[in-house]
CSV table of C-alpha atoms in Angstrom, one decimal:
chain,number,residue,atom,x,y,z
A,1,MET,CA,14.7,24.2,13.3
A,2,SER,CA,16.0,26.3,16.1
A,3,SER,CA,12.8,27.1,18.1
A,4,GLN,CA,9.4,25.4,18.5
A,5,PRO,CA,7.2,26.7,15.7
A,6,SER,CA,3.7,28.0,16.3
A,7,THR,CA,0.6,25.8,15.7
A,8,LYS,CA,-0.2,27.9,12.7
A,9,LYS,CA,3.3,27.3,11.3
A,10,LEU,CA,3.1,23.6,12.0
A,11,ILE,CA,-0.3,23.3,10.2
A,12,GLN,CA,1.3,25.2,7.2
A,13,ILE,CA,4.2,22.7,7.1
A,14,ALA,CA,1.8,19.7,7.4
A,15,LEU,CA,-0.2,21.1,4.4
A,16,PHE,CA,3.0,21.6,2.3
A,17,LEU,CA,4.0,18.0,2.9
A,18,VAL,CA,0.6,16.8,1.9
A,19,ILE,CA,0.7,18.9,-1.3
A,20,GLY,CA,4.0,17.3,-2.3
A,21,ALA,CA,2.5,13.8,-1.7
A,22,ILE,CA,-0.7,14.3,-3.8
A,23,ALA,CA,0.8,12.7,-7.0
A,24,PRO,CA,2.3,9.6,-5.2
A,25,LEU,CA,-0.9,9.2,-3.2
A,26,LEU,CA,-3.1,9.4,-6.3
A,27,ASP,CA,-0.9,6.9,-8.0
A,28,THR,CA,-1.4,4.2,-5.4
A,29,THR,CA,-5.0,3.7,-6.7
A,30,MET,CA,-5.4,5.7,-9.9
A,31,THR,CA,-3.5,3.1,-12.0
A,32,ASN,CA,-5.9,0.2,-10.9
A,33,VAL,CA,-8.8,1.6,-13.0
A,34,ALA,CA,-6.5,1.7,-16.1
A,35,LEU,CA,-5.3,-1.9,-15.9
A,36,ASP,CA,-8.0,-3.3,-18.3
A,37,THR,CA,-7.3,-0.5,-20.8
A,38,ILE,CA,-3.5,-1.1,-20.5
A,39,MET,CA,-4.0,-4.9,-20.9
A,40,GLN,CA,-5.9,-4.3,-24.2
A,41,SER,CA,-3.6,-1.6,-25.5
A,42,LEU,CA,-0.4,-3.6,-24.9
A,43,ARG,CA,-2.0,-6.9,-25.6
A,44,VAL,CA,-1.0,-8.7,-22.5
A,45,SER,CA,-2.7,-11.1,-20.0
A,46,VAL,CA,-4.2,-10.3,-16.6
A,47,ASN,CA,-1.2,-12.0,-15.0
A,48,ALA,CA,1.2,-9.9,-16.9
A,49,VAL,CA,-0.6,-6.6,-16.4
A,50,GLN,CA,-0.7,-7.1,-12.6
A,51,TRP,CA,3.0,-6.3,-12.6
A,52,VAL,CA,2.0,-2.6,-13.3
A,53,THR,CA,0.6,-2.6,-9.7
A,54,THR,CA,2.9,-5.2,-8.1
A,55,SER,CA,6.2,-3.6,-9.2
A,56,TYR,CA,5.0,-0.3,-7.8
A,57,VAL,CA,4.0,-1.7,-4.4
A,58,LEU,CA,7.1,-4.0,-4.2
A,59,ALA,CA,9.5,-1.1,-4.9
A,60,LEU,CA,7.6,1.1,-2.4
A,61,GLY,CA,7.9,-1.6,0.3
A,62,ILE,CA,11.6,-2.1,-0.3
A,63,ALA,CA,12.2,1.7,-0.3
A,64,VAL,CA,10.6,2.2,3.2
A,65,PRO,CA,13.6,1.0,5.2
A,66,VAL,CA,15.8,3.3,3.0
A,67,ALA,CA,13.5,6.2,4.0
A,68,GLY,CA,13.9,5.3,7.7
A,69,TRP,CA,17.7,5.3,7.4
A,70,ALA,CA,17.9,8.5,5.2
A,71,THR,CA,15.7,10.6,7.6
A,72,ASN,CA,18.4,10.2,10.2
A,73,TRP,CA,21.3,11.2,8.0
A,74,PHE,CA,20.0,13.8,5.4
A,75,ASP,CA,18.2,17.1,5.6
A,76,GLY,CA,14.4,16.3,5.4
A,77,LYS,CA,13.6,19.0,2.8
A,78,THR,CA,16.5,17.9,0.5
A,79,LEU,CA,15.4,14.3,0.9
A,80,TYR,CA,11.7,15.1,0.2
A,81,LEU,CA,12.4,17.2,-2.9
A,82,SER,CA,14.9,14.6,-4.3
A,83,ALA,CA,12.3,11.8,-3.9
A,84,LEU,CA,9.7,14.0,-5.8
A,85,VAL,CA,12.2,14.5,-8.6
A,86,VAL,CA,12.7,10.7,-8.9
A,87,PHE,CA,8.9,10.3,-8.9
A,88,LEU,CA,8.7,12.8,-11.7
A,89,LEU,CA,11.3,10.8,-13.7
A,90,GLY,CA,9.3,7.6,-13.1
A,91,SER,CA,6.1,9.3,-14.3
A,92,VAL,CA,7.9,10.5,-17.5
A,93,VAL,CA,9.1,7.0,-18.2
A,94,SER,CA,5.7,5.4,-17.5
A,95,SER,CA,3.9,8.0,-19.7
A,96,TRP,CA,6.2,7.3,-22.7
A,97,ALA,CA,6.0,3.5,-22.3
A,98,THR,CA,4.7,1.6,-25.3
A,99,THR,CA,5.7,-1.9,-24.0
A,100,LEU,CA,4.9,-3.6,-20.6
A,101,PRO,CA,8.6,-3.9,-19.6
A,102,LEU,CA,9.3,-0.2,-20.0
A,103,LEU,CA,6.0,0.6,-18.1
A,104,VAL,CA,7.1,-1.7,-15.3
A,105,VAL,CA,10.5,0.1,-15.1
A,106,GLY,CA,8.7,3.4,-14.8
A,107,ARG,CA,6.5,2.0,-12.1
A,108,VAL,CA,9.5,0.7,-10.1
A,109,ILE,CA,11.0,4.2,-10.2
A,110,GLN,CA,7.7,5.7,-9.1
A,111,GLY,CA,7.3,3.2,-6.3
A,112,ALA,CA,10.8,3.6,-5.0
A,113,ALA,CA,10.2,7.4,-4.8
A,114,ALA,CA,6.8,7.0,-3.2
A,115,GLY,CA,8.4,4.7,-0.6
A,116,ILE,CA,10.5,7.7,0.5
A,117,VAL,CA,7.8,10.5,0.2
A,118,VAL,CA,4.9,8.9,2.0
A,119,PRO,CA,6.7,7.8,5.3
A,120,LEU,CA,8.5,11.2,5.3
A,121,ILE,CA,5.2,13.1,5.8
A,122,THR,CA,4.7,11.6,9.3
A,123,THR,CA,8.4,11.4,10.2
A,124,LEU,CA,9.1,15.1,9.5
A,125,ILE,CA,5.9,16.4,11.2
A,126,VAL,CA,6.7,14.4,14.4
A,127,GLN,CA,10.4,15.6,14.1
A,128,VAL,CA,9.4,19.3,14.0
A,129,ALA,CA,6.3,19.3,16.3
A,130,GLY,CA,7.3,16.8,19.0
A,131,SER,CA,4.1,16.3,21.0
A,132,GLN,CA,2.6,19.7,20.3
A,133,GLY,CA,-0.9,19.4,18.8
A,134,LEU,CA,0.1,16.1,17.1
A,135,GLY,CA,-3.5,14.8,17.0
A,136,LYS,CA,-4.7,17.8,15.0
A,137,LEU,CA,-1.7,17.6,12.7
A,138,MET,CA,-2.2,13.9,12.1
A,139,ALA,CA,-5.8,14.6,11.2
A,140,ILE,CA,-4.7,17.2,8.6
A,141,VAL,CA,-2.3,14.7,7.1
A,142,GLY,CA,-4.5,11.6,7.6
A,143,MET,CA,-7.6,12.9,5.9
A,144,PRO,CA,-5.9,13.7,2.5
A,145,ALA,CA,-3.9,10.4,2.8
A,146,VAL,CA,-7.3,8.6,2.9
A,147,LEU,CA,-9.3,10.9,0.5
A,148,ILE,CA,-6.7,11.2,-2.3
A,149,PRO,CA,-6.4,7.4,-3.0
A,150,ILE,CA,-10.2,7.2,-2.8
A,151,LEU,CA,-10.5,9.7,-5.6
A,152,GLY,CA,-7.7,8.0,-7.6
A,153,PRO,CA,-10.0,5.6,-9.6
A,154,THR,CA,-12.5,8.3,-10.5
A,155,VAL,CA,-9.7,10.8,-11.6
A,156,GLY,CA,-8.0,8.0,-13.5
A,157,GLY,CA,-11.3,7.1,-15.2
A,158,TYR,CA,-11.9,10.6,-16.4
A,159,LEU,CA,-8.3,11.0,-17.7
A,160,ILE,CA,-8.6,7.7,-19.7
A,161,GLU,CA,-12.0,8.7,-21.1
A,162,ALA,CA,-10.8,12.2,-22.1
A,163,GLY,CA,-7.4,11.0,-23.5
A,164,ASN,CA,-5.8,7.5,-23.0
A,165,TRP,CA,-4.1,5.5,-20.3
A,166,HIS,CA,-0.8,7.5,-20.8
A,167,TRP,CA,-2.6,10.5,-19.2
A,168,ILE,CA,-2.7,8.9,-15.7
A,169,PHE,CA,1.1,9.3,-15.7
A,170,LEU,CA,1.3,12.6,-17.7
A,171,ILE,CA,-1.0,14.3,-15.1
A,172,ASN,CA,1.8,13.7,-12.5
A,173,ILE,CA,4.2,15.9,-14.4
A,174,PRO,CA,2.5,19.3,-13.7
A,175,LEU,CA,1.4,18.2,-10.2
A,176,VAL,CA,5.0,17.4,-9.2
A,177,LEU,CA,6.5,20.5,-10.9
A,178,VAL,CA,4.1,22.8,-9.0
A,179,SER,CA,4.8,21.0,-5.8
A,180,LEU,CA,8.6,21.3,-6.3
A,181,LEU,CA,8.4,25.0,-6.9
A,182,LEU,CA,6.1,25.6,-3.9
A,183,LEU,CA,8.1,23.4,-1.5
A,184,SER,CA,11.5,24.8,-2.7
A,185,TRP,CA,10.2,28.3,-1.9
A,186,LYS,CA,8.1,27.8,1.3
A,187,MET,CA,9.1,24.5,3.0
A,188,PRO,CA,11.5,24.9,5.9
A,189,HIS,CA,14.6,22.7,6.3
A,190,PHE,CA,14.6,19.7,8.7
A,191,PRO,CA,18.2,19.2,9.9
A,192,ALA,CA,19.2,15.5,10.2
A,193,PRO,CA,19.8,14.2,13.7
A,194,LYS,CA,22.9,12.3,12.4
A,195,ARG,CA,22.2,9.3,14.7
A,196,GLY,CA,20.8,5.8,14.3
A,197,LYS,CA,21.7,2.9,12.2
A,198,HIS,CA,23.7,3.3,9.0
A,199,LEU,CA,22.2,1.8,5.8
A,200,ASP,CA,23.0,-1.9,5.9
A,201,LEU,CA,23.4,-3.1,2.3
A,202,PRO,CA,23.5,-6.8,3.1
A,203,SER,CA,20.1,-6.5,5.0
A,204,LEU,CA,18.6,-4.5,2.2
A,205,GLY,CA,19.9,-6.9,-0.4
A,206,LEU,CA,18.5,-10.0,1.5
A,207,LEU,CA,15.1,-8.4,2.1
A,208,ALA,CA,14.7,-7.1,-1.5
A,209,GLY,CA,15.8,-10.4,-2.9
A,210,LEU,CA,13.5,-12.4,-0.6
A,211,PHE,CA,10.3,-10.4,-1.5
A,212,THR,CA,11.1,-10.2,-5.2
A,213,ALA,CA,11.8,-13.9,-5.5
A,214,ALA,CA,8.6,-14.7,-3.6
A,215,ILE,CA,6.5,-12.5,-6.0
A,216,ILE,CA,8.1,-14.0,-9.1
A,217,GLY,CA,7.4,-17.5,-7.8
A,218,ILE,CA,3.7,-16.7,-7.2
A,219,THR,CA,3.2,-14.9,-10.6
A,220,ARG,CA,4.9,-17.8,-12.5
A,221,PHE,CA,2.5,-20.2,-10.9
A,222,SER,CA,-0.1,-19.0,-13.5
A,223,THR,CA,2.1,-19.9,-16.5
A,224,GLY,CA,3.9,-23.0,-15.1
A,225,ALA,CA,2.8,-26.6,-15.0
A,226,GLY,CA,1.8,-26.1,-11.3
A,227,ILE,CA,3.4,-25.6,-7.9
A,228,THR,CA,5.9,-28.4,-8.8
A,229,SER,CA,7.1,-26.6,-11.9
A,230,THR,CA,10.8,-25.6,-11.9
A,231,ARG,CA,9.9,-22.1,-12.9
A,232,VAL,CA,7.8,-21.8,-9.7
A,233,LEU,CA,9.9,-23.9,-7.3
A,234,VAL,CA,13.3,-22.2,-8.1
A,235,PRO,CA,12.2,-18.6,-7.1
A,236,LEU,CA,10.2,-19.8,-4.1
A,237,SER,CA,13.2,-21.9,-2.9
A,238,ILE,CA,15.5,-18.8,-3.4
A,239,ALA,CA,13.0,-16.8,-1.3
A,240,VAL,CA,13.2,-19.4,1.6
A,241,VAL,CA,17.0,-19.5,1.4
A,242,LEU,CA,17.2,-15.6,1.6
A,243,LEU,CA,14.7,-15.6,4.5
A,244,LEU,CA,17.0,-18.1,6.4
A,245,GLY,CA,19.9,-16.0,5.3
A,246,TYR,CA,18.4,-12.8,6.8
A,247,ILE,CA,17.5,-14.5,10.1
A,248,GLY,CA,21.1,-15.8,10.3
A,249,TYR,CA,22.5,-12.4,9.5
A,250,ALA,CA,20.3,-10.5,11.9
A,251,THR,CA,21.3,-13.0,14.7
A,252,TRP,CA,25.0,-12.5,13.8
A,253,GLN,CA,24.9,-8.7,13.3
A,254,PRO,CA,21.9,-7.5,15.5
A,255,GLN,CA,23.3,-3.9,15.6
A,256,ARG,CA,23.5,-3.6,11.8
A,257,ALA,CA,20.4,-5.5,10.6
A,258,LEU,CA,17.7,-3.1,9.3
A,259,VAL,CA,14.9,-5.0,11.1
A,260,SER,CA,15.8,-6.4,14.5
A,261,LEU,CA,14.7,-10.0,15.4
A,262,LYS,CA,14.0,-8.6,18.9
A,263,LEU,CA,10.8,-7.1,17.5
A,264,PHE,CA,9.3,-10.5,17.2
A,265,GLN,CA,9.6,-11.2,20.9
A,266,ALA,CA,6.5,-9.0,21.4
A,267,PRO,CA,3.4,-11.2,20.8
A,268,THR,CA,1.2,-8.3,19.8
A,269,PHE,CA,3.8,-7.2,17.2
A,270,ASP,CA,3.9,-10.8,15.8
A,271,ALA,CA,0.1,-10.8,15.5
A,272,ALA,CA,0.0,-7.3,14.0
A,273,VAL,CA,2.6,-8.1,11.2
A,274,VAL,CA,0.8,-11.3,10.3
A,275,ILE,CA,-2.5,-9.4,10.1
A,276,LEU,CA,-0.9,-6.6,8.0
A,277,MET,CA,0.4,-9.2,5.6
A,278,LEU,CA,-2.9,-11.1,5.3
A,279,SER,CA,-5.0,-7.9,5.2
A,280,GLY,CA,-2.6,-6.5,2.5
A,281,ILE,CA,-3.4,-9.6,0.5
A,282,ALA,CA,-7.1,-9.3,1.0
A,283,VAL,CA,-7.5,-5.4,0.9
A,284,ASN,CA,-4.9,-4.4,-1.7
A,285,GLY,CA,-5.5,-7.6,-3.8
A,286,ALA,CA,-9.2,-6.7,-3.9
A,287,MET,CA,-8.4,-3.1,-4.9
A,288,PHE,CA,-6.6,-4.6,-8.0
A,289,LEU,CA,-9.5,-7.0,-8.6
A,290,LEU,CA,-12.5,-4.6,-8.2
A,291,PRO,CA,-11.9,-2.2,-11.2
A,292,LEU,CA,-11.2,-5.2,-13.5
A,293,TYR,CA,-14.4,-6.9,-12.2
A,294,LEU,CA,-16.5,-3.8,-12.7
A,295,GLN,CA,-15.2,-3.2,-16.3
A,296,ASN,CA,-15.0,-6.8,-17.5
A,297,SER,CA,-17.8,-8.6,-15.8
A,298,ARG,CA,-20.2,-5.7,-15.3
A,299,GLY,CA,-19.3,-3.9,-18.6
A,300,LEU,CA,-18.8,-0.5,-16.9
A,301,SER,CA,-16.7,2.3,-18.4
A,302,VAL,CA,-13.5,3.4,-16.6
A,303,ILE,CA,-15.3,6.5,-15.4
A,304,TRP,CA,-18.2,4.5,-13.9
A,305,SER,CA,-16.0,1.8,-12.3
A,306,GLY,CA,-14.0,4.6,-10.6
A,307,THR,CA,-17.2,6.3,-9.5
A,308,TYR,CA,-18.6,3.0,-8.0
A,309,LEU,CA,-15.4,2.7,-5.9
A,310,ILE,CA,-16.2,6.0,-4.1
A,311,ALA,CA,-18.8,4.0,-2.1
A,312,GLN,CA,-15.9,2.0,-0.6
A,313,GLY,CA,-14.0,5.1,0.2
A,314,VAL,CA,-17.0,6.6,2.0
A,315,GLY,CA,-17.3,3.5,4.1
A,316,LEU,CA,-13.5,3.8,5.0
A,317,LEU,CA,-14.1,7.5,6.0
A,318,VAL,CA,-17.1,6.6,8.1
A,319,SER,CA,-15.2,4.0,10.1
A,320,ARG,CA,-12.0,6.0,10.4
A,321,SER,CA,-13.6,8.6,12.8
A,322,GLN,CA,-14.7,5.9,15.3
A,323,ILE,CA,-12.0,3.2,15.0
A,324,GLY,CA,-9.4,5.1,17.0
A,325,LYS,CA,-11.8,5.8,19.9
A,326,LEU,CA,-13.0,2.2,20.0
A,327,THR,CA,-9.4,0.9,20.0
A,328,ASP,CA,-8.5,3.1,22.9
A,329,GLN,CA,-11.5,2.0,24.9
A,330,ILE,CA,-11.5,-1.8,24.3
A,331,GLY,CA,-8.2,-2.6,22.7
A,332,ALA,CA,-7.4,-3.8,19.1
A,333,ARG,CA,-8.6,-7.4,19.4
A,334,TRP,CA,-12.3,-6.9,19.4
A,335,VAL,CA,-12.2,-4.0,16.9
A,336,VAL,CA,-10.3,-6.1,14.4
A,337,LEU,CA,-12.5,-9.2,15.0
A,338,GLY,CA,-15.5,-7.0,14.4
A,339,ALA,CA,-13.9,-5.5,11.3
A,340,ILE,CA,-13.2,-9.0,9.9
A,341,VAL,CA,-16.9,-9.9,10.2
A,342,ILE,CA,-17.8,-6.6,8.4
A,343,ALA,CA,-15.2,-7.0,5.7
A,344,ILE,CA,-16.4,-10.6,5.0
A,345,ALA,CA,-20.0,-9.3,4.8
A,346,GLY,CA,-18.9,-6.7,2.3
A,347,THR,CA,-16.7,-9.0,0.1
A,348,LEU,CA,-18.7,-12.3,0.2
A,349,PRO,CA,-21.6,-10.9,-1.9
A,350,PHE,CA,-19.2,-10.5,-4.9
A,351,VAL,CA,-18.8,-14.3,-5.0
A,352,PHE,CA,-22.5,-14.4,-6.0
A,353,PHE,CA,-23.0,-11.2,-8.0
A,354,THR,CA,-23.6,-11.6,-11.7
A,355,ALA,CA,-23.5,-9.2,-14.6
A,356,HIS,CA,-27.2,-8.4,-14.0
A,357,THR,CA,-27.1,-7.8,-10.2
A,358,ASN,CA,-28.8,-4.6,-9.1
A,359,THR,CA,-26.3,-1.6,-8.8
A,360,GLY,CA,-27.6,-0.7,-5.4
A,361,TRP,CA,-26.5,-4.1,-4.0
A,362,ILE,CA,-23.0,-3.6,-5.4
A,363,LEU,CA,-22.7,0.0,-3.9
A,364,LEU,CA,-23.9,-1.3,-0.5
A,365,ALA,CA,-21.4,-4.1,-0.5
A,366,LEU,CA,-18.6,-1.7,-1.4
A,367,PHE,CA,-19.6,0.7,1.4
A,368,ILE,CA,-19.6,-2.2,3.9
A,369,ARG,CA,-16.2,-3.4,2.6
A,370,GLY,CA,-14.8,0.1,3.2
A,371,ILE,CA,-16.0,0.1,6.8
A,372,GLY,CA,-14.3,-3.3,7.4
A,373,GLN,CA,-11.1,-2.1,5.6
A,374,GLY,CA,-10.7,0.8,8.1
A,375,GLY,CA,-11.0,-1.6,11.1
A,376,LEU,CA,-8.4,-4.0,9.6
A,377,THR,CA,-5.6,-1.5,9.3
A,378,ILE,CA,-5.9,1.4,11.8
A,379,PRO,CA,-6.0,-0.5,15.1
A,380,VAL,CA,-3.4,-3.1,13.9
A,381,MET,CA,-0.9,-0.4,13.0
A,382,ALA,CA,-1.4,1.2,16.5
A,383,ASP,CA,-1.2,-2.2,18.3
A,384,SER,CA,2.0,-3.2,16.5
A,385,TYR,CA,3.9,-0.9,18.9
A,386,THR,CA,2.4,-2.5,22.1
A,387,GLY,CA,5.2,-4.1,24.0
A,388,VAL,CA,8.0,-3.0,21.6
A,389,PRO,CA,11.0,-1.5,23.4
A,390,GLN,CA,11.5,2.3,22.9
A,391,PRO,CA,14.8,1.9,20.9
A,392,LEU,CA,13.1,-0.4,18.4
A,393,ILE,CA,10.1,1.9,17.6
A,394,ALA,CA,11.7,3.2,14.4
A,395,GLU,CA,12.4,-0.3,13.2
A,396,ALA,CA,8.9,-1.4,14.1
A,397,THR,CA,7.6,1.4,11.8
A,398,THR,CA,9.9,0.2,9.0
A,399,ALA,CA,8.9,-3.5,9.4
A,400,THR,CA,5.1,-2.9,9.6
A,401,ARG,CA,5.1,-0.5,6.6
A,402,MET,CA,7.3,-2.9,4.6
A,403,LEU,CA,5.3,-6.0,5.4
A,404,GLN,CA,2.0,-4.3,4.7
A,405,ASN,CA,3.2,-3.2,1.2
A,406,ILE,CA,4.6,-6.7,0.5
A,407,GLY,CA,1.3,-8.2,1.5
A,408,GLY,CA,-0.4,-5.9,-1.0
A,409,ALA,CA,2.0,-7.0,-3.7
A,410,LEU,CA,1.4,-10.7,-2.8
A,411,GLY,CA,-2.3,-10.1,-2.9
A,412,THR,CA,-2.3,-8.6,-6.4
A,413,ALA,CA,-0.1,-11.5,-7.6
A,414,VAL,CA,-2.2,-14.2,-5.9
A,415,LEU,CA,-5.6,-12.9,-7.2
A,416,ALA,CA,-4.2,-12.2,-10.7
A,417,THR,CA,-2.9,-15.8,-10.8
A,418,ILE,CA,-6.3,-17.2,-9.7
A,419,ILE,CA,-8.2,-15.2,-12.4
A,420,GLN,CA,-5.6,-16.4,-15.0
A,421,HIS,CA,-6.1,-20.0,-14.0
A,422,GLU,CA,-9.9,-19.9,-14.0
A,423,LEU,CA,-10.6,-17.8,-17.1
A,424,PRO,CA,-10.1,-20.6,-19.7
A,425,HIS,CA,-12.2,-23.1,-17.8
A,426,VAL,CA,-15.2,-21.2,-16.3
A,427,GLY,CA,-15.5,-17.9,-18.0
A,428,GLU,CA,-15.1,-14.3,-16.9
A,429,THR,CA,-17.8,-13.8,-14.2
A,430,ALA,CA,-17.0,-17.2,-12.5
A,431,ALA,CA,-13.3,-16.5,-12.6
A,432,TYR,CA,-13.8,-13.2,-10.7
A,433,GLN,CA,-16.2,-14.9,-8.3
A,434,THR,CA,-13.5,-17.5,-7.4
A,435,ALA,CA,-10.9,-14.7,-6.8
A,436,PHE,CA,-13.3,-12.9,-4.5
A,437,LEU,CA,-13.9,-16.2,-2.6
A,438,TRP,CA,-10.1,-16.5,-2.1
A,439,SER,CA,-10.1,-12.9,-0.8
A,440,VAL,CA,-12.8,-13.8,1.7
A,441,GLY,CA,-10.7,-16.7,2.8
A,442,PHE,CA,-7.7,-14.5,3.5
A,443,ILE,CA,-9.8,-12.1,5.5
A,444,ALA,CA,-11.2,-15.0,7.6
A,445,ILE,CA,-7.8,-16.4,8.4
A,446,THR,CA,-6.8,-13.0,10.0
A,447,ALA,CA,-9.1,-13.9,12.9
A,448,ILE,CA,-6.4,-16.3,14.2
A,449,PRO,CA,-3.6,-13.7,14.7
A,450,ALA,CA,-6.3,-11.1,15.7
A,451,TRP,CA,-7.0,-13.1,18.9
A,452,PHE,CA,-3.4,-12.3,20.1
A,453,LEU,CA,-3.8,-8.5,19.8
A,454,SER,CA,-4.3,-6.3,22.9
A,455,HIS,CA,-7.7,-6.1,24.6
A,456,ARG,CA,-9.1,-4.4,27.6
A,457,SER,CA,-11.8,-5.6,29.9
A,458,ALA,CA,-14.9,-3.3,30.2
A,459,LYS,CA,-14.7,-1.2,33.4
């Protein structure tokens, strides 16, 4: 864009970008509430159905570095619209699916497209606005980015109740078509700067292979003879080999590797990425777990399970307004440690809840969980840039987003595996209680890396 646009024009651009992302943002949580229905419809296990979520998150995580590269070399508008078309294709495939493999293929296509669309919102706004009113613009973008996934389970519940689970994908088709028409007409072009790293296929291949092999190893744990089973050990061994391979490649070709090893020389970055991985397991894993728990253990309908989860979203909104201010005042360490305590307080009750526990206690626990969730992500993302050299900022963004998404995929796989292991031995309610206990454990462990985040003494 040739000249600095007015604030009104910038807000208009921000809103257009958010409109385009409504369908991908809804999809991040809307599908969770349909998992039980899909499981029964396609006659698959909990462990198998978790691939509907895991494949989406995994594809999204792998696509993030591609988005970082593509933004530097392609016009932003063309890239954004192309990714929406791909998301539309994934939605069509998912809506037609009558088998789990075909549904997973559709989810992979959707996830890869969402991995381009969602990071582009922030990148393009920063590119066009510079530092002009960025706080207000981020508030415009940030609020729908929080609200839309919160509404996902409720919207999904109503669609399933009115039709069937195919409608959670069919609804994307008109949403994306309207977005494409509006954005083609009104959205400005974002010329590519034509600088930065080229897409390094060896890096992408090693990272994609590493994370995919790790997820396959974990999910096979539920059907294998145990951790020593060949079906489990082979993919996990491949993941370790690929990790060592990437470290070797990034050492040999530091100018080409997608994620520089220099990033890990900053202690706060190391702490932040470990927390993002662990909180991804605890937070995203529990988002997979909660709708299944509410429907199977509590006997709620899809609509009511989605409605219950609004309490968690309200907690997240309440904390979001204060977390940033607190982090600026006292640093990320104390905010995250406090959030860990709150998140445990909101998750631990689920270890003891039964099918007859009063609804008020469940809603209160979900609200408290939401407050803790906000404190586990916002300050950590901000602190991940502390001490990172300026030329590596873009790569830090790629690494943190990718690891957060991979943590989410791992969380879904781990908790699904635990439920699958426990169900035959202890029954439904106890199996979910065990999975929530593991979730609490993952949250508690984050206190160790949290101690290495930045902190400020009271003045």
